[in-house]
């Protein structure tokens, strides 16, 4: 058996009695694809997809030049992919050229965690775009190609794979740790190789245990801040609280693909389909240490910095009014208008001693809570396409009709909380201080009277429970036709084409129940007496913390179901519709291009036109006039480009491109609706997300230049430079407003158009086998790539004026290094992946959320007993590093999230016939 795209190698092998297999074959396949491409591309070949213990295709793509992966915080796996500094929403993602359904509720990004790295022929990342390709791909196009029967050397091929292993952290914690997966492939050609069928199926289960420390509430400056937009000092900030998260996760992935092909003399026809499903069943126990805002005296002049602190101004006490202060009514707002300043005049709830510029960090109350929520998520992604190619002399027609459907669902979400927010504290209560010798692990320094709450669950009364579900779906129909006319001579060919795509997306959020345990045996019981505790966790994050009690999933769900039966919760029509939305998008596109060829030079030039119609239906929250509303948005954009390749000989390719791309706004982002997020236990509004009907598409002007040298078919040296100038780039801005809630603020987010942004960088890639050295050194090889890039953007926001910010999800340094060995039937690959820090979210006061650098060391080994039978042994995250580490601002002292998923160990048996 030979991997896809290696027929030429088969001929070479037969002629010289040298059979190229394994790692060398996968490297040669990827290099050959890059060398022959008309544009700048990188490719992961079929065999490489199974080389390292990657959980999904996102992790596999992270090893390509210029590609960054955004990690799922619950699982520690890669989920979203960025290319050359642009978030996944700027990508076009296809399967065999079919644009896949998008099921992320809040963006055009495509979650790649649903796809396992199995059953594929290759993944191609195209970084420069020609007119015949998708126009809304500022970053690039990621295409997943599935095999056909014509990709294999033999008429009939059978492949069987099975692996098993464990997650080390789950095993150490006494949780389910097993990992197992199987795959079967069948390929067959018949009727004199005119027909071919390929079928692949896979099924796998993995368990994990995620352990995380994360901040609860934004870091705040020592001196009172006026609002979310003014500049604040990052030199001295304080942490309101932390959560300790203990996650138990089981993921089941299954699916497959098929291809039925006919290849005649002048006509080729095909029917291809793909289906993937991911079922995540998980729980998140989180222990919350959190300072709480308390009512404060408000300065008359908020900018006055001269006032003394309240504790220094106490001049008396009144049993009804509380402390009496020596402030005048010209200094402090006399809320009750009795002519004196007392505790009765406290109003604004804050962390600072005064509501005004004289206020300093001085929390007076805190909460300790134990909470539980399910994190179940189900994702499906399917595509089917019927198409073909007909050659009518000099005219070639390519045509297809396709469907892609997907869903992302939280089938049932349950949550419950117990906390001491209402516990009786001494009159001289204080907030929480934090101590740590490592900023990743802040420890709460509790007041002496509160220390027992960590270990005594009888001090935690019931605080609330809820049950809900949600689902996002996308259905896409498309049809396209391309016509190419071969002219010959300097004008090589002319090509025109048209495409129609219609996408229909729906999001449904269904609140089912929230309430208490009245009428059930748990009514009035604290956590200790509830019977909901599964076990005590005495150590997490490798001994950094004592965690405490974790909940039993089955017991919590049973208790909530019993409460639902005893206290049916009447859900209003408004509650059922409040967060729902649906939208329809139609895209009409056409292009024309001409390809020229002069000896060593090939040039492709032309333009593409795309027109979009978007219609949205959404909920408008407007008090008594609330109800469903609608909006429409239209845009037309013209995208010219020119691409040239110069090949002075068979070993060198120089490529250059000037091209344009764009990124349309997300459906919901151009609506006039808004959605509200409430605290799972208190039901208070904590966040509001609004649309922006005035959003414009982002447009990019791109320039690329690359030099590729191919010393031999298993080696490459390449350098690629790129420059992108973006107008009207889209970003989501979050700002906090004061609110009468237990956290004192509400986060409001809204998408906006920035002014301009620039990204430029260079990618360097080297792959070299040490052939020719004395044995056994001739079995070694080296693979490495380095990406250095820079991004800056002008948001147009007043409080960021003059402050060039990075683009979101844009690390400035990425590199991969791997040492390979293949000889005597043995293969090995030791890989090191590094991703530099980047901004994940824009946050209030221009102190953004940063993801700190991440590294991953992975080991793959394989022993080939015969050409048909092989055994792999792989270790993922060999050094047991973190996978997700974020901070408030660039300073690592201000921790936000730190998550460890553990080490993965796998053994894999493969058989090919």
PDB file of C-alpha atoms in Angstrom, residues 338-446:
ATOM      1  CA  UNK A 338     -29.772  64.167  56.994  1.00  0.00           C
ATOM      2  CA  UNK A 339     -26.884  66.621  56.959  1.00  0.00           C
ATOM      3  CA  UNK A 340     -24.251  64.177  58.196  1.00  0.00           C
ATOM      4  CA  UNK A 341     -22.195  61.368  56.667  1.00  0.00           C
ATOM      5  CA  UNK A 342     -22.862  57.904  58.117  1.00  0.00           C
ATOM      6  CA  UNK A 343     -22.908  54.301  57.015  1.00  0.00           C
ATOM      7  CA  UNK A 344     -26.472  54.917  55.883  1.00  0.00           C
ATOM      8  CA  UNK A 345     -25.013  56.983  53.025  1.00  0.00           C
ATOM      9  CA  UNK A 346     -23.190  53.981  51.530  1.00  0.00           C
ATOM     10  CA  UNK A 347     -24.539  53.161  48.073  1.00  0.00           C
ATOM     11  CA  UNK A 348     -22.236  52.091  45.224  1.00  0.00           C
ATOM     12  CA  UNK A 349     -20.997  48.512  45.698  1.00  0.00           C
ATOM     13  CA  UNK A 350     -17.271  48.338  45.057  1.00  0.00           C
ATOM     14  CA  UNK A 351     -13.992  46.868  46.224  1.00  0.00           C
ATOM     15  CA  UNK A 352     -12.423  50.254  47.017  1.00  0.00           C
ATOM     16  CA  UNK A 353     -12.654  52.148  50.286  1.00  0.00           C
ATOM     17  CA  UNK A 354     -14.398  55.099  48.627  1.00  0.00           C
ATOM     18  CA  UNK A 355     -16.291  55.496  45.391  1.00  0.00           C
ATOM     19  CA  UNK A 356     -13.937  58.094  43.971  1.00  0.00           C
ATOM     20  CA  UNK A 357     -10.309  58.795  43.257  1.00  0.00           C
ATOM     21  CA  UNK A 358      -9.353  58.730  46.958  1.00  0.00           C
ATOM     22  CA  UNK A 359     -10.525  55.127  47.156  1.00  0.00           C
ATOM     23  CA  UNK A 360      -7.970  52.337  47.517  1.00  0.00           C
ATOM     24  CA  UNK A 361      -8.293  48.575  47.310  1.00  0.00           C
ATOM     25  CA  UNK A 362     -10.025  47.457  50.498  1.00  0.00           C
ATOM     26  CA  UNK A 363     -12.403  44.472  50.132  1.00  0.00           C
ATOM     27  CA  UNK A 364     -14.552  43.829  53.189  1.00  0.00           C
ATOM     28  CA  UNK A 365     -16.435  40.615  52.356  1.00  0.00           C
ATOM     29  CA  UNK A 366     -15.850  37.367  50.514  1.00  0.00           C
ATOM     30  CA  UNK A 367     -17.601  34.256  49.314  1.00  0.00           C
ATOM     31  CA  UNK A 368     -16.507  30.635  49.425  1.00  0.00           C
ATOM     32  CA  UNK A 369     -18.506  28.348  47.161  1.00  0.00           C
ATOM     33  CA  UNK A 370     -18.512  24.865  45.751  1.00  0.00           C
ATOM     34  CA  UNK A 371     -20.299  24.551  42.453  1.00  0.00           C
ATOM     35  CA  UNK A 372     -20.834  21.944  39.791  1.00  0.00           C
ATOM     36  CA  UNK A 373     -21.885  22.026  36.157  1.00  0.00           C
ATOM     37  CA  UNK A 374     -22.027  19.543  33.342  1.00  0.00           C
ATOM     38  CA  UNK A 375     -20.021  20.504  30.257  1.00  0.00           C
ATOM     39  CA  UNK A 376     -21.604  18.053  27.835  1.00  0.00           C
ATOM     40  CA  UNK A 377     -21.202  19.028  24.192  1.00  0.00           C
ATOM     41  CA  UNK A 378     -22.140  17.138  21.046  1.00  0.00           C
ATOM     42  CA  UNK A 379     -20.814  18.171  17.648  1.00  0.00           C
ATOM     43  CA  UNK A 380     -21.584  16.708  14.250  1.00  0.00           C
ATOM     44  CA  UNK A 381     -20.221  17.611  10.839  1.00  0.00           C
ATOM     45  CA  UNK A 382     -21.185  16.011   7.551  1.00  0.00           C
ATOM     46  CA  UNK A 383     -20.660  16.709   3.863  1.00  0.00           C
ATOM     47  CA  UNK A 384     -21.804  15.058   0.683  1.00  0.00           C
ATOM     48  CA  UNK A 385     -20.924  16.069  -2.881  1.00  0.00           C
ATOM     49  CA  UNK A 386     -21.793  14.833  -6.323  1.00  0.00           C
ATOM     50  CA  UNK A 387     -19.750  16.151  -9.188  1.00  0.00           C
ATOM     51  CA  UNK A 388     -17.520  15.461 -12.101  1.00  0.00           C
ATOM     52  CA  UNK A 389     -15.263  16.637 -14.869  1.00  0.00           C
ATOM     53  CA  UNK A 390     -15.905  16.477 -18.599  1.00  0.00           C
ATOM     54  CA  UNK A 391     -13.265  17.137 -21.234  1.00  0.00           C
ATOM     55  CA  UNK A 392     -14.640  18.345 -24.548  1.00  0.00           C
ATOM     56  CA  UNK A 393     -11.559  18.916 -26.665  1.00  0.00           C
ATOM     57  CA  UNK A 394      -9.871  22.071 -25.423  1.00  0.00           C
ATOM     58  CA  UNK A 395     -12.774  22.781 -23.049  1.00  0.00           C
ATOM     59  CA  UNK A 396     -12.901  21.216 -19.589  1.00  0.00           C
ATOM     60  CA  UNK A 397     -15.954  21.513 -17.367  1.00  0.00           C
ATOM     61  CA  UNK A 398     -15.903  20.911 -13.609  1.00  0.00           C
ATOM     62  CA  UNK A 399     -19.268  20.821 -11.851  1.00  0.00           C
ATOM     63  CA  UNK A 400     -20.658  19.807  -8.485  1.00  0.00           C
ATOM     64  CA  UNK A 401     -23.563  20.095  -6.083  1.00  0.00           C
ATOM     65  CA  UNK A 402     -22.991  19.686  -2.369  1.00  0.00           C
ATOM     66  CA  UNK A 403     -24.539  19.760   1.071  1.00  0.00           C
ATOM     67  CA  UNK A 404     -22.870  20.291   4.417  1.00  0.00           C
ATOM     68  CA  UNK A 405     -24.684  20.067   7.719  1.00  0.00           C
ATOM     69  CA  UNK A 406     -23.493  20.507  11.255  1.00  0.00           C
ATOM     70  CA  UNK A 407     -24.720  20.913  14.795  1.00  0.00           C
ATOM     71  CA  UNK A 408     -23.223  21.919  18.123  1.00  0.00           C
ATOM     72  CA  UNK A 409     -25.396  21.043  21.066  1.00  0.00           C
ATOM     73  CA  UNK A 410     -25.411  21.192  24.828  1.00  0.00           C
ATOM     74  CA  UNK A 411     -27.985  18.428  25.188  1.00  0.00           C
ATOM     75  CA  UNK A 412     -28.668  18.989  28.895  1.00  0.00           C
ATOM     76  CA  UNK A 413     -26.803  21.412  31.111  1.00  0.00           C
ATOM     77  CA  UNK A 414     -27.151  20.983  34.857  1.00  0.00           C
ATOM     78  CA  UNK A 415     -25.631  23.231  37.515  1.00  0.00           C
ATOM     79  CA  UNK A 416     -25.776  23.480  41.283  1.00  0.00           C
ATOM     80  CA  UNK A 417     -24.055  25.589  43.902  1.00  0.00           C
ATOM     81  CA  UNK A 418     -23.479  25.705  47.643  1.00  0.00           C
ATOM     82  CA  UNK A 419     -21.803  28.707  49.231  1.00  0.00           C
ATOM     83  CA  UNK A 420     -21.244  30.684  52.390  1.00  0.00           C
ATOM     84  CA  UNK A 421     -22.195  34.027  50.884  1.00  0.00           C
ATOM     85  CA  UNK A 422     -24.911  34.303  53.530  1.00  0.00           C
ATOM     86  CA  UNK A 423     -22.873  32.845  56.383  1.00  0.00           C
ATOM     87  CA  UNK A 424     -22.573  34.925  59.571  1.00  0.00           C
ATOM     88  CA  UNK A 425     -19.217  36.690  59.673  1.00  0.00           C
ATOM     89  CA  UNK A 426     -17.774  38.730  62.527  1.00  0.00           C
ATOM     90  CA  UNK A 427     -18.443  42.470  62.396  1.00  0.00           C
ATOM     91  CA  UNK A 428     -14.792  43.106  61.572  1.00  0.00           C
ATOM     92  CA  UNK A 429     -14.920  40.852  58.498  1.00  0.00           C
ATOM     93  CA  UNK A 430     -12.212  41.286  55.902  1.00  0.00           C
ATOM     94  CA  UNK A 431     -11.665  40.211  52.353  1.00  0.00           C
ATOM     95  CA  UNK A 432      -9.148  37.718  51.036  1.00  0.00           C
ATOM     96  CA  UNK A 433      -5.463  38.337  50.552  1.00  0.00           C
ATOM     97  CA  UNK A 434      -3.408  36.179  48.204  1.00  0.00           C
ATOM     98  CA  UNK A 435      -0.007  34.595  48.655  1.00  0.00           C
ATOM     99  CA  UNK A 436       2.065  32.680  46.137  1.00  0.00           C
ATOM    100  CA  UNK A 437       5.630  31.891  45.186  1.00  0.00           C
ATOM    101  CA  UNK A 438       4.434  31.148  41.636  1.00  0.00           C
ATOM    102  CA  UNK A 439       1.992  33.491  39.845  1.00  0.00           C
ATOM    103  CA  UNK A 440       0.267  30.505  38.272  1.00  0.00           C
ATOM    104  CA  UNK A 441      -0.889  29.320  41.684  1.00  0.00           C
ATOM    105  CA  UNK A 442      -2.327  32.112  43.875  1.00  0.00           C
ATOM    106  CA  UNK A 443      -3.396  30.832  47.296  1.00  0.00           C
ATOM    107  CA  UNK A 444      -6.180  32.381  49.350  1.00  0.00           C
ATOM    108  CA  UNK A 445      -5.050  33.637  52.758  1.00  0.00           C
ATOM    109  CA  UNK A 446      -8.348  33.279  54.595  1.00  0.00           C
TER     110      UNK A 446
END
